[in-house]
mmCIF file of C-alpha atoms (C1' of nucleotides) in Angstrom:
data_model
loop_
_atom_site.group_PDB
_atom_site.id
_atom_site.type_symbol
_atom_site.label_atom_id
_atom_site.label_comp_id
_atom_site.label_asym_id
_atom_site.label_seq_id
_atom_site.Cartn_x
_atom_site.Cartn_y
_atom_site.Cartn_z
ATOM 1 C CA UNK A 70 120.865 66.570 4.202
ATOM 2 C CA UNK A 71 122.741 64.867 1.418
ATOM 3 C CA UNK A 72 121.081 61.513 1.941
ATOM 4 C CA UNK A 73 117.785 61.027 0.113
ATOM 5 C CA UNK A 74 114.732 61.098 2.303
ATOM 6 C CA UNK A 75 113.338 57.703 1.330
ATOM 7 C CA UNK A 76 115.340 54.523 1.417
ATOM 8 C CA UNK A 77 113.873 53.528 -1.914
ATOM 9 C CA UNK A 78 115.517 56.439 -3.737
ATOM 10 C CA UNK A 79 117.853 55.633 -6.580
ATOM 11 C CA UNK A 80 121.480 56.611 -6.776
ATOM 12 C CA UNK A 81 121.610 59.864 -8.724
ATOM 13 C CA UNK A 82 118.091 60.907 -7.809
ATOM 14 C CA UNK A 83 117.384 64.424 -6.615
ATOM 15 C CA UNK A 84 115.585 65.468 -3.464
ATOM 16 C CA UNK A 85 113.241 68.428 -3.201
ATOM 17 C CA UNK A 86 115.814 69.701 -0.742
ATOM 18 C CA UNK A 87 118.546 69.618 -3.395
ATOM 19 C CA UNK A 88 116.523 72.011 -5.508
ATOM 20 C CA UNK A 89 115.926 74.344 -2.560
ATOM 21 C CA UNK A 90 119.608 74.331 -1.557
ATOM 22 C CA UNK A 91 120.799 75.184 -5.031
ATOM 23 C CA UNK A 92 118.001 77.753 -5.323
ATOM 24 C CA UNK A 93 119.123 79.525 -2.173
ATOM 25 C CA UNK A 94 122.704 79.529 -3.428
ATOM 26 C CA UNK A 95 121.698 81.176 -6.677
ATOM 27 C CA UNK A 96 119.453 83.633 -4.865
ATOM 28 C CA UNK A 97 122.289 84.608 -2.541
ATOM 29 C CA UNK A 98 124.967 85.029 -5.167
ATOM 30 C CA UNK A 99 123.047 86.277 -8.192
ATOM 31 C CA UNK A 100 119.799 87.693 -6.896
ATOM 32 C CA UNK A 101 116.149 86.815 -7.426
ATOM 33 C CA UNK A 102 116.053 87.265 -11.172
ATOM 34 C CA UNK A 103 118.481 84.387 -11.550
ATOM 35 C CA UNK A 104 116.280 81.937 -9.661
ATOM 36 C CA UNK A 105 114.504 80.309 -12.552
ATOM 37 C CA UNK A 106 113.434 76.776 -13.266
ATOM 38 C CA UNK A 107 115.401 76.609 -16.495
ATOM 39 C CA UNK A 108 118.551 77.774 -14.747
ATOM 40 C CA UNK A 109 118.185 75.254 -11.925
ATOM 41 C CA UNK A 110 117.725 72.488 -14.460
ATOM 42 C CA UNK A 111 120.962 73.467 -16.168
ATOM 43 C CA UNK A 112 122.828 73.472 -12.856
ATOM 44 C CA UNK A 113 121.393 70.165 -11.730
ATOM 45 C CA UNK A 114 121.626 68.481 -15.149
ATOM 46 C CA UNK A 115 117.995 67.495 -15.452
ATOM 47 C CA UNK A 116 115.046 68.587 -17.552
ATOM 48 C CA UNK A 117 112.109 70.699 -16.452
ATOM 49 C CA UNK A 118 109.894 67.667 -16.083
ATOM 50 C CA UNK A 119 112.034 66.643 -13.138
ATOM 51 C CA UNK A 120 111.316 69.913 -11.399
ATOM 52 C CA UNK A 121 107.589 69.434 -11.756
ATOM 53 C CA UNK A 122 107.759 66.062 -10.184
ATOM 54 C CA UNK A 123 109.185 67.607 -6.991
ATOM 55 C CA UNK A 124 107.235 70.872 -6.944
ATOM 56 C CA UNK A 125 103.810 72.018 -7.999
ATOM 57 C CA UNK A 126 105.163 75.240 -9.470
ATOM 58 C CA UNK A 127 107.761 77.969 -9.012
ATOM 59 C CA UNK A 128 105.967 79.389 -5.970
ATOM 60 C CA UNK A 129 106.338 76.084 -4.191
ATOM 61 C CA UNK A 130 110.102 76.185 -4.734
ATOM 62 C CA UNK A 131 110.229 79.699 -3.323
ATOM 63 C CA UNK A 132 108.435 78.425 -0.259
ATOM 64 C CA UNK A 133 111.059 75.737 0.262
ATOM 65 C CA UNK A 134 113.886 78.206 -0.255
ATOM 66 C CA UNK A 135 112.284 80.492 2.301
ATOM 67 C CA UNK A 136 112.069 77.733 4.879
ATOM 68 C CA UNK A 137 115.715 76.936 4.357
ATOM 69 C CA UNK A 138 116.611 80.580 4.807
ATOM 70 C CA UNK A 139 114.449 80.818 7.888
ATOM 71 C CA UNK A 140 116.241 77.912 9.535
ATOM 72 C CA UNK A 141 119.683 79.392 8.881
ATOM 73 C CA UNK A 142 118.534 82.802 9.973
ATOM 74 C CA UNK A 143 117.029 81.488 13.163
ATOM 75 C CA UNK A 144 120.233 79.765 14.112
ATOM 76 C CA UNK A 145 122.247 82.888 13.524
ATOM 77 C CA UNK A 146 119.872 84.890 15.675
ATOM 78 C CA UNK A 147 119.980 82.299 18.392
ATOM 79 C CA UNK A 148 123.735 82.629 18.565
ATOM 80 C CA UNK A 149 123.213 86.310 18.881
ATOM 81 C CA UNK A 150 120.736 85.810 21.685
ATOM 82 C CA UNK A 151 123.289 83.623 23.414
ATOM 83 C CA UNK A 152 124.950 86.868 24.281
ATOM 84 C CA UNK A 153 122.562 86.605 27.174
ATOM 85 C CA UNK A 154 125.461 86.995 29.540
ATOM 86 C CA UNK A 155 126.133 90.494 28.302
ATOM 87 C CA UNK A 156 124.163 93.361 29.754
ATOM 88 C CA UNK A 157 121.001 94.092 27.789
ATOM 89 C CA UNK A 158 122.464 97.358 26.652
ATOM 90 C CA UNK A 159 125.335 95.603 24.907
ATOM 91 C CA UNK A 160 123.002 93.089 23.326
ATOM 92 C CA UNK A 161 120.960 95.821 21.692
ATOM 93 C CA UNK A 162 124.105 97.477 20.495
ATOM 94 C CA UNK A 163 125.398 94.272 18.947
ATOM 95 C CA UNK A 164 122.128 93.623 17.153
ATOM 96 C CA UNK A 165 121.842 97.058 15.598
ATOM 97 C CA UNK A 166 125.510 97.092 14.670
ATOM 98 C CA UNK A 167 125.023 93.778 12.930
ATOM 99 C CA UNK A 168 122.124 95.232 11.029
ATOM 100 C CA UNK A 169 123.959 98.292 9.775
ATOM 101 C CA UNK A 170 126.981 96.770 8.139
ATOM 102 C CA UNK A 171 125.735 93.279 7.443
ATOM 103 C CA UNK A 172 125.303 92.445 3.794
ATOM 104 C CA UNK A 173 122.330 90.192 4.441
ATOM 105 C CA UNK A 174 119.665 92.773 3.625
ATOM 106 C CA UNK A 175 119.381 91.805 0.017
ATOM 107 C CA UNK A 176 118.232 88.322 0.883
ATOM 108 C CA UNK A 177 115.732 89.605 3.386
ATOM 109 C CA UNK A 178 114.312 92.080 0.925
ATOM 110 C CA UNK A 179 113.737 89.396 -1.650
ATOM 111 C CA UNK A 180 112.128 87.086 0.847
ATOM 112 C CA UNK A 181 109.719 89.823 1.887
ATOM 113 C CA UNK A 182 108.962 90.447 -1.742
ATOM 114 C CA UNK A 183 108.185 86.792 -2.298
ATOM 115 C CA UNK A 184 106.047 86.672 0.817
ATOM 116 C CA UNK A 185 103.499 88.805 -0.950
ATOM 117 C CA UNK A 186 102.707 86.064 -3.406
ATOM 118 C CA UNK A 187 103.404 82.960 -1.352
ATOM 119 C CA UNK A 188 101.919 81.974 1.977
ATOM 120 C CA UNK A 189 104.821 79.713 2.922
ATOM 121 C CA UNK A 190 107.369 82.453 2.424
ATOM 122 C CA UNK A 191 105.197 84.840 4.406
ATOM 123 C CA UNK A 192 105.129 82.359 7.267
ATOM 124 C CA UNK A 193 108.896 81.987 7.333
ATOM 125 C CA UNK A 194 109.454 85.736 7.331
ATOM 126 C CA UNK A 195 106.848 86.257 10.051
ATOM 127 C CA UNK A 196 108.638 83.680 12.201
ATOM 128 C CA UNK A 197 111.909 85.502 11.771
ATOM 129 C CA UNK A 198 110.416 88.889 12.595
ATOM 130 C CA UNK A 199 108.658 87.567 15.665
ATOM 131 C CA UNK A 200 111.918 86.103 16.895
ATOM 132 C CA UNK A 201 113.844 89.348 16.524
ATOM 133 C CA UNK A 202 111.051 91.338 18.080
ATOM 134 C CA UNK A 203 111.089 89.211 21.207
ATOM 135 C CA UNK A 204 114.846 89.508 21.555
ATOM 136 C CA UNK A 205 114.637 93.280 21.415
ATOM 137 C CA UNK A 206 111.601 93.479 23.648
ATOM 138 C CA UNK A 207 113.267 91.377 26.321
ATOM 139 C CA UNK A 208 116.396 93.497 26.235
ATOM 140 C CA UNK A 209 114.432 96.699 26.648
ATOM 141 C CA UNK A 210 112.391 95.169 29.435
ATOM 142 C CA UNK A 211 115.513 94.203 31.332
ATOM 143 C CA UNK A 212 116.587 97.797 31.212
ATOM 144 C CA UNK A 213 113.595 98.756 33.280
ATOM 145 C CA UNK A 214 110.875 99.789 30.878
ATOM 146 C CA UNK A 215 107.324 98.822 31.743
ATOM 147 C CA UNK A 216 105.735 96.167 29.490
ATOM 148 C CA UNK A 217 103.817 98.638 27.376
ATOM 149 C CA UNK A 218 106.857 100.806 26.726
ATOM 150 C CA UNK A 219 108.959 97.781 25.955
ATOM 151 C CA UNK A 220 106.446 96.629 23.390
ATOM 152 C CA UNK A 221 106.027 99.897 21.514
ATOM 153 C CA UNK A 222 109.704 100.796 21.610
ATOM 154 C CA UNK A 223 110.794 97.368 20.492
ATOM 155 C CA UNK A 224 108.277 97.673 17.678
ATOM 156 C CA UNK A 225 109.701 101.028 16.693
ATOM 157 C CA UNK A 226 113.241 99.676 16.637
ATOM 158 C CA UNK A 227 112.444 96.525 14.712
ATOM 159 C CA UNK A 228 110.330 98.369 12.165
ATOM 160 C CA UNK A 229 113.146 100.867 11.772
ATOM 161 C CA UNK A 230 115.532 97.996 11.159
ATOM 162 C CA UNK A 231 113.300 96.583 8.450
ATOM 163 C CA UNK A 232 112.928 100.040 6.962
ATOM 164 C CA UNK A 233 116.672 100.550 6.977
ATOM 165 C CA UNK A 234 117.164 97.285 5.146
ATOM 166 C CA UNK A 235 114.589 98.266 2.524
ATOM 167 C CA UNK A 236 115.411 101.924 2.320
ATOM 168 C CA UNK A 237 118.979 102.345 1.137
ATOM 169 C CA UNK A 238 117.766 105.751 0.158
ATOM 170 C CA UNK A 239 118.819 109.343 0.413
ATOM 171 C CA UNK A 240 118.277 109.235 4.157
ATOM 172 C CA UNK A 241 121.271 109.709 6.429
ATOM 173 C CA UNK A 242 122.858 106.422 7.342
ATOM 174 C CA UNK A 243 123.134 106.323 11.114
ATOM 175 C CA UNK A 244 126.614 106.242 12.565
ATOM 176 C CA UNK A 245 127.536 104.030 15.467
ATOM 177 C CA UNK A 246 127.496 107.127 17.624
ATOM 178 C CA UNK A 247 123.901 107.797 16.609
ATOM 179 C CA UNK A 248 123.030 104.245 17.511
ATOM 180 C CA UNK A 249 124.513 104.607 20.959
ATOM 181 C CA UNK A 250 122.540 107.776 21.518
ATOM 182 C CA UNK A 251 119.325 106.186 20.378
ATOM 183 C CA UNK A 252 119.802 103.138 22.553
ATOM 184 C CA UNK A 253 120.570 105.217 25.587
ATOM 185 C CA UNK A 254 117.471 107.222 24.926
ATOM 186 C CA UNK A 255 115.308 104.183 24.193
ATOM 187 C CA UNK A 256 116.204 102.703 27.510
ATOM 188 C CA UNK A 257 115.608 105.742 29.654
ATOM 189 C CA UNK A 258 112.530 105.830 31.807
ATOM 190 C CA UNK A 259 109.446 107.269 30.137
ATOM 191 C CA UNK B 142 98.122 115.616 -20.452
ATOM 192 C CA UNK B 143 95.872 114.329 -23.206
ATOM 193 C CA UNK B 144 97.284 116.601 -25.856
ATOM 194 C CA UNK B 145 100.332 115.252 -27.707
ATOM 195 C CA UNK B 146 103.602 116.897 -26.806
ATOM 196 C CA UNK B 147 104.713 117.873 -30.305
ATOM 197 C CA UNK B 148 102.577 119.869 -32.692
ATOM 198 C CA UNK B 149 103.574 117.529 -35.490
ATOM 199 C CA UNK B 150 101.936 114.539 -33.843
ATOM 200 C CA UNK B 151 99.178 112.774 -35.710
ATOM 201 C CA UNK B 152 95.647 112.352 -34.471
ATOM 202 C CA UNK B 153 95.541 108.953 -32.804
ATOM 203 C CA UNK B 154 99.243 108.892 -31.983
ATOM 204 C CA UNK B 155 100.399 107.894 -28.529
ATOM 205 C CA UNK B 156 102.722 109.808 -26.228
ATOM 206 C CA UNK B 157 105.303 108.207 -23.978
ATOM 207 C CA UNK B 158 103.246 109.742 -21.210
ATOM 208 C CA UNK B 159 100.156 107.814 -22.310
ATOM 209 C CA UNK B 160 102.026 104.577 -21.737
ATOM 210 C CA UNK B 161 103.239 105.701 -18.322
ATOM 211 C CA UNK B 162 99.764 106.827 -17.258
ATOM 212 C CA UNK B 163 98.168 103.544 -18.236
ATOM 213 C CA UNK B 164 101.066 101.679 -16.663
ATOM 214 C CA UNK B 165 100.573 103.409 -13.330
ATOM 215 C CA UNK B 166 96.856 102.640 -13.477
ATOM 216 C CA UNK B 167 97.507 98.962 -14.006
ATOM 217 C CA UNK B 168 100.187 98.931 -11.324
ATOM 218 C CA UNK B 169 97.807 100.541 -8.847
ATOM 219 C CA UNK B 170 94.823 98.345 -9.522
ATOM 220 C CA UNK B 171 96.358 94.991 -10.386
ATOM 221 C CA UNK B 172 99.880 95.012 -9.002
ATOM 222 C CA UNK B 173 103.340 94.778 -10.537
ATOM 223 C CA UNK B 174 102.893 91.412 -12.203
ATOM 224 C CA UNK B 175 100.217 92.888 -14.441
ATOM 225 C CA UNK B 176 102.481 95.639 -15.766
ATOM 226 C CA UNK B 177 103.656 93.998 -18.931
ATOM 227 C CA UNK B 178 104.321 95.272 -22.421
ATOM 228 C CA UNK B 179 101.913 92.835 -24.006
ATOM 229 C CA UNK B 180 99.165 93.887 -21.613
ATOM 230 C CA UNK B 181 99.724 97.581 -22.255
ATOM 231 C CA UNK B 182 99.574 96.961 -25.991
ATOM 232 C CA UNK B 183 96.229 95.240 -25.603
ATOM 233 C CA UNK B 184 94.851 98.156 -23.553
ATOM 234 C CA UNK B 185 96.169 100.794 -25.931
ATOM 235 C CA UNK B 186 95.313 98.918 -29.102
ATOM 236 C CA UNK B 187 98.759 98.922 -30.607
ATOM 237 C CA UNK B 188 101.465 96.343 -31.284
ATOM 238 C CA UNK B 189 104.691 95.874 -29.388
ATOM 239 C CA UNK B 190 106.681 97.679 -32.026
ATOM 240 C CA UNK B 191 104.911 100.846 -30.985
ATOM 241 C CA UNK B 192 106.148 100.444 -27.428
ATOM 242 C CA UNK B 193 109.735 100.115 -28.565
ATOM 243 C CA UNK B 194 109.514 103.309 -30.505
ATOM 244 C CA UNK B 195 108.695 105.211 -27.295
ATOM 245 C CA UNK B 196 110.891 103.303 -24.838
ATOM 246 C CA UNK B 197 114.228 101.547 -24.963
ATOM 247 C CA UNK B 198 112.936 98.641 -22.875
ATOM 248 C CA UNK B 199 110.665 97.707 -19.983
ATOM 249 C CA UNK B 200 112.982 99.307 -17.432
ATOM 250 C CA UNK B 201 112.609 102.649 -19.170
ATOM 251 C CA UNK B 202 108.835 102.429 -18.823
ATOM 252 C CA UNK B 203 109.192 101.666 -15.136
ATOM 253 C CA UNK B 204 111.293 104.778 -14.797
ATOM 254 C CA UNK B 205 108.571 106.901 -16.368
ATOM 255 C CA UNK B 206 105.909 105.331 -14.183
ATOM 256 C CA UNK B 207 108.046 106.065 -11.137
ATOM 257 C CA UNK B 208 108.414 109.708 -12.069
ATOM 258 C CA UNK B 209 104.672 109.998 -12.489
ATOM 259 C CA UNK B 210 104.142 108.440 -9.094
ATOM 260 C CA UNK B 211 106.747 110.702 -7.551
ATOM 261 C CA UNK B 212 104.982 113.808 -8.817
ATOM 262 C CA UNK B 213 101.625 112.693 -7.424
ATOM 263 C CA UNK B 214 103.186 111.652 -4.183
ATOM 264 C CA UNK B 215 105.012 114.911 -3.767
ATOM 265 C CA UNK B 216 101.866 116.900 -4.250
ATOM 266 C CA UNK B 217 100.029 114.846 -1.677
ATOM 267 C CA UNK B 218 102.829 115.343 0.806
ATOM 268 C CA UNK B 219 102.912 119.056 0.142
ATOM 269 C CA UNK B 220 99.263 119.303 1.024
ATOM 270 C CA UNK B 221 100.099 117.494 4.197
ATOM 271 C CA UNK B 222 102.891 119.905 4.917
ATOM 272 C CA UNK B 223 100.468 122.743 4.388
ATOM 273 C CA UNK B 224 99.192 121.821 7.797
ATOM 274 C CA UNK B 225 101.931 124.186 8.776
ATOM 275 C CA UNK B 226 99.426 126.172 10.791
ATOM 276 C CA UNK B 227 98.870 123.256 13.112
ATOM 277 C CA UNK B 228 101.236 122.732 15.996
ATOM 278 C CA UNK B 229 104.135 120.450 15.100
ATOM 279 C CA UNK B 230 102.792 117.817 17.400
ATOM 280 C CA UNK B 231 99.570 117.566 15.425
ATOM 281 C CA UNK B 232 101.472 117.432 12.162
ATOM 282 C CA UNK B 233 103.455 114.418 13.258
ATOM 283 C CA UNK B 234 100.299 112.755 14.439
ATOM 284 C CA UNK B 235 98.567 113.331 11.112
ATOM 285 C CA UNK B 236 101.494 111.939 9.163
ATOM 286 C CA UNK B 237 101.818 108.738 11.142
ATOM 287 C CA UNK B 238 98.065 108.245 11.187
ATOM 288 C CA UNK B 239 98.051 108.573 7.421
ATOM 289 C CA UNK B 240 100.759 105.971 7.207
ATOM 290 C CA UNK B 241 99.001 103.394 9.337
ATOM 291 C CA UNK B 242 95.670 103.112 7.614
ATOM 292 C CA UNK B 243 96.525 104.365 4.172
ATOM 293 C CA UNK B 244 96.373 101.757 1.464
ATOM 294 C CA UNK B 245 99.241 103.289 -0.482
ATOM 295 C CA UNK B 246 101.946 100.948 0.838
ATOM 296 C CA UNK B 247 101.620 98.491 -1.943
ATOM 297 C CA UNK B 248 102.615 101.037 -4.548
ATOM 298 C CA UNK B 249 105.540 102.220 -2.497
ATOM 299 C CA UNK B 250 106.782 98.693 -1.961
ATOM 300 C CA UNK B 251 106.772 97.974 -5.653
ATOM 301 C CA UNK B 252 108.534 101.206 -6.479
ATOM 302 C CA UNK B 253 111.286 100.371 -3.990
ATOM 303 C CA UNK B 254 111.544 96.948 -5.530
ATOM 304 C CA UNK B 255 111.935 98.445 -8.970
ATOM 305 C CA UNK B 256 114.475 100.938 -7.723
ATOM 306 C CA UNK B 257 116.918 98.099 -7.253
ATOM 307 C CA UNK B 258 117.136 97.507 -10.974
ATOM 308 C CA UNK B 259 116.483 100.990 -12.348
ATOM 309 C CA UNK B 260 118.344 104.171 -11.582
ATOM 310 C CA UNK B 261 115.456 106.428 -12.531
ATOM 311 C CA UNK B 262 113.079 104.713 -10.154
ATOM 312 C CA UNK B 263 115.683 104.870 -7.417
ATOM 313 C CA UNK B 264 115.973 108.605 -7.934
ATOM 314 C CA UNK B 265 112.244 109.152 -7.675
ATOM 315 C CA UNK B 266 111.981 107.129 -4.483
ATOM 316 C CA UNK B 267 114.970 108.900 -2.958
ATOM 317 C CA UNK B 268 113.334 112.244 -3.685
ATOM 318 C CA UNK B 269 110.194 111.147 -1.943
ATOM 319 C CA UNK B 270 112.046 109.858 1.113
ATOM 320 C CA UNK B 271 114.099 112.996 1.418
ATOM 321 C CA UNK B 272 110.956 115.081 1.323
ATOM 322 C CA UNK B 273 109.254 113.127 4.090
ATOM 323 C CA UNK B 274 112.378 113.123 6.195
ATOM 324 C CA UNK B 275 112.615 116.893 6.108
ATOM 325 C CA UNK B 276 108.991 117.319 7.085
ATOM 326 C CA UNK B 277 109.458 115.101 10.103
ATOM 327 C CA UNK B 278 112.799 116.609 11.036
ATOM 328 C CA UNK B 279 111.364 120.126 10.967
ATOM 329 C CA UNK B 280 108.422 119.125 13.118
ATOM 330 C CA UNK B 281 110.665 117.562 15.723
ATOM 331 C CA UNK B 282 112.960 120.570 15.674
ATOM 332 C CA UNK B 283 110.092 122.914 16.313
ATOM 333 C CA UNK B 284 109.264 120.945 19.393
ATOM 334 C CA UNK B 285 112.594 121.900 20.872
ATOM 335 C CA UNK B 286 115.012 119.110 20.062
ATOM 336 C CA UNK B 287 118.554 120.093 19.202
ATOM 337 C CA UNK B 288 119.608 119.545 15.573
ATOM 338 C CA UNK B 289 121.381 116.287 16.220
ATOM 339 C CA UNK B 290 118.465 114.780 18.115
ATOM 340 C CA UNK B 291 116.047 115.972 15.480
ATOM 341 C CA UNK B 292 118.083 114.270 12.815
ATOM 342 C CA UNK B 293 118.477 110.883 14.443
ATOM 343 C CA UNK B 294 114.938 110.746 15.770
ATOM 344 C CA UNK B 295 113.440 111.781 12.460
ATOM 345 C CA UNK B 296 115.547 109.076 10.852
ATOM 346 C CA UNK B 297 114.259 106.524 13.309
ATOM 347 C CA UNK B 298 110.660 107.506 12.657
ATOM 348 C CA UNK B 299 110.926 107.573 8.892
ATOM 349 C CA UNK B 300 112.783 104.279 8.757
ATOM 350 C CA UNK B 301 110.136 102.788 11.027
ATOM 351 C CA UNK B 302 107.493 104.043 8.622
ATOM 352 C CA UNK B 303 109.199 102.394 5.695
ATOM 353 C CA UNK B 304 109.614 99.223 7.709
ATOM 354 C CA UNK B 305 105.967 99.241 8.662
ATOM 355 C CA UNK B 306 104.981 99.564 5.027
ATOM 356 C CA UNK B 307 107.220 96.644 4.081
ATOM 357 C CA UNK B 308 106.666 94.518 7.125
ATOM 358 C CA UNK B 309 103.016 93.582 7.357
ATOM 359 C CA UNK B 310 104.311 90.802 9.488
ATOM 360 C CA UNK B 311 103.594 89.106 12.754
ATOM 361 C CA UNK B 312 104.651 92.230 14.604
ATOM 362 C CA UNK B 313 102.048 94.093 16.645
ATOM 363 C CA UNK B 314 100.370 96.789 14.607
ATOM 364 C CA UNK B 315 100.621 100.002 16.602
ATOM 365 C CA UNK B 316 97.384 101.525 17.799
ATOM 366 C CA UNK B 317 96.711 105.230 17.662
ATOM 367 C CA UNK B 318 97.286 105.305 21.389
ATOM 368 C CA UNK B 319 100.753 103.816 20.890
ATOM 369 C CA UNK B 320 101.473 106.456 18.301
ATOM 370 C CA UNK B 321 100.509 109.259 20.668
ATOM 371 C CA UNK B 322 102.781 107.828 23.330
ATOM 372 C CA UNK B 323 105.666 107.523 20.942
ATOM 373 C CA UNK B 324 105.277 111.051 19.638
ATOM 374 C CA UNK B 325 105.088 112.493 23.107
ATOM 375 C CA UNK B 326 108.197 110.598 23.991
ATOM 376 C CA UNK B 327 110.001 111.496 20.764
ATOM 377 C CA UNK B 328 109.469 115.161 21.437
ATOM 378 C CA UNK B 329 110.587 115.219 25.011
ATOM 379 C CA UNK B 330 113.948 116.711 25.818
ATOM 380 C CA UNK B 331 116.846 114.270 25.806
ATOM 381 C "C1'" DA C 136 107.054 110.576 -36.600
ATOM 382 C "C1'" DC C 137 104.652 106.621 -35.352
ATOM 383 C "C1'" DC C 138 103.302 102.083 -36.046
ATOM 384 C "C1'" DT C 139 102.554 97.034 -38.163
ATOM 385 C "C1'" DG C 140 103.998 92.268 -38.797
ATOM 386 C "C1'" DA C 141 106.704 88.747 -38.372
ATOM 387 C "C1'" DA C 142 110.392 86.653 -36.395
ATOM 388 C "C1'" DC C 143 113.473 84.884 -32.381
ATOM 389 C "C1'" DA C 144 115.010 83.629 -27.634
ATOM 390 C "C1'" DC C 145 113.576 82.433 -23.286
ATOM 391 C "C1'" DC C 146 110.676 80.902 -19.507
ATOM 392 C "C1'" DG C 147 106.692 78.364 -17.029
ATOM 393 C "C1'" DT C 148 103.672 74.519 -17.346
ATOM 394 C "C1'" DT C 149 101.679 70.012 -18.948
ATOM 395 C "C1'" DC C 150 101.804 65.298 -20.055
ATOM 396 C "C1'" DA C 151 102.578 60.975 -22.214
ATOM 397 C "C1'" DA C 152 106.187 57.885 -22.234
ATOM 398 C "C1'" DG C 153 110.381 55.768 -20.500
ATOM 399 C "C1'" DT C 154 113.313 53.156 -16.709
ATOM 400 C "C1'" DA D 53 109.872 56.759 -7.776
ATOM 401 C "C1'" DC D 54 112.112 59.796 -10.739
ATOM 402 C "C1'" DC D 55 112.995 61.598 -15.063
ATOM 403 C "C1'" DT D 56 113.029 62.563 -20.509
ATOM 404 C "C1'" DG D 57 111.155 64.795 -24.602
ATOM 405 C "C1'" DA D 58 108.263 67.288 -26.903
ATOM 406 C "C1'" DA D 59 104.760 70.364 -27.033
ATOM 407 C "C1'" DC D 60 102.172 74.926 -25.903
ATOM 408 C "C1'" DA D 61 101.236 79.684 -24.153
ATOM 409 C "C1'" DC D 62 103.204 83.836 -23.038
ATOM 410 C "C1'" DC D 63 106.508 87.563 -22.735
ATOM 411 C "C1'" DG D 64 110.582 90.722 -24.094
ATOM 412 C "C1'" DT D 65 113.196 92.338 -27.910
ATOM 413 C "C1'" DT D 66 114.566 93.326 -32.804
ATOM 414 C "C1'" DC D 67 113.905 95.030 -37.317
ATOM 415 C "C1'" DA D 68 112.493 95.677 -41.947
ATOM 416 C "C1'" DA D 69 108.659 97.665 -43.976
ATOM 417 C "C1'" DG D 70 104.607 100.617 -44.189
ATOM 418 C "C1'" DT D 71 102.069 105.410 -43.892
#
DNA sequence: ACCTGAACACCGTTCAAGT
DNA sequence: ACCTGAACACCGTTCAAGT
C-alpha cells in the first residue's frame, strides 16, 4: 500500500490511497467534522491543488475512505464468521456482545450519514450490512428455523443492531442477560 | 405563534421562534445542508447580525428546531396512542405500519445526527424515543408478557425501528405480512 | 429591544503555471 | 504526472453603530 501505483511516480509523490488512509485516521480519531481538505493538506504537507488532482471533490474522497473502511470491516467480520466451529448459538452471542460494548459505532454512524450524499459510500455500507445479515441468517437457520423465519428474524436482529448503534438514547441498554434471553427466544420454533 | 412574545416588541421584529419555524421548514423540504444562517437571513430579509441577537450560534438554532420537532412529533404519537380503544395487537400493527411507509425518517435521521453535537437536540430525541418505547412496552404487556419480557422485546422492536429508519440498505424491506408474523410471535408467551 | 454594515477567519473549488 | 500559488464564492462569527 505504501508503494505508488504507477512505476512512473516520483519519489515524494502522493497516491490517492495516501489521502484516503490519512482521512480514515482523522475520521476515526477526531470525528467527521475534522475531515476537511484543508486539514488533510496540512497533514500531508501539500496545497489544495494537489488534492484536486487526485479527487474530483470532497465527496470522492469520502467514497475512497468508505471503501477502505469497508475492506477493514469485512475482514474483521470474516474473522468473526470463522467462529464457524462454534455452535450457532454461541456465534450469535459473540456477535451481539461485540456490538454492545464495541466502540466502533461512531465510525459506522458517520459512514451511514455520508452514504446519503454519496453513492460510493452507500455501496460500501450496503455491502457491509448484507454481509452481517447473511451471517446472522445462517446462524438462525442452523438452529432450526424455517427459511422465512430465519429471514425476518435475522432482519429484526440486524436492524435492531443498527438502531442500537444510532440510538444511544434514553432507551434501556440491554444487559448480557437480556441478550441471552432474546437469543434463546429468537431461536425457538415458531 | 405569529404574535411576538413580548408586548414591547416592534412591528416587523422577529422572534427566536420565527427563526426556528423557518429552519424546520427548510430542514423538512430541502434537508440539513440547506439549513444555514445565510440562507435563513435571505428568507427572513434580515442580516446575519440579527440572527446573532437571537441565538448564540448555529448549534443553538438547531436546538430550537429540535424542540419544535419534538413537540410536533409528540402530538402525532399521542394521537396514535389514542388508539387505546383498539386491541393492543392492532396498536402495534398500526405503529409499525406507520414506520415502514412514512416519509418522516429523513427528519429523524438528521435530528439524531445533530444530537451528537448538541445537548438540546439530544434531549428532544431522547424524549421522543422514551415516549415510543413506553407505548410499545404497554402494548406488549397488555398482551400478557411478563414485565421483563415486555421490556426487552419492546426494546428490540424500537431499536429495530430506529435501525430501519437509518438503514435503507441492502437488507430486505419487511412486508406487511412479515410484520404480522413478527407481532404475533412477539406477543406469544415465552 | 432589535437590527445593519463591515470586517475577519476558514473552507471548497478552479485554473494557469511550474517541474 | 504531480503539485504550487493565487484567486473566488460562500459560510460562521464578532462588534461597533444605528433606531
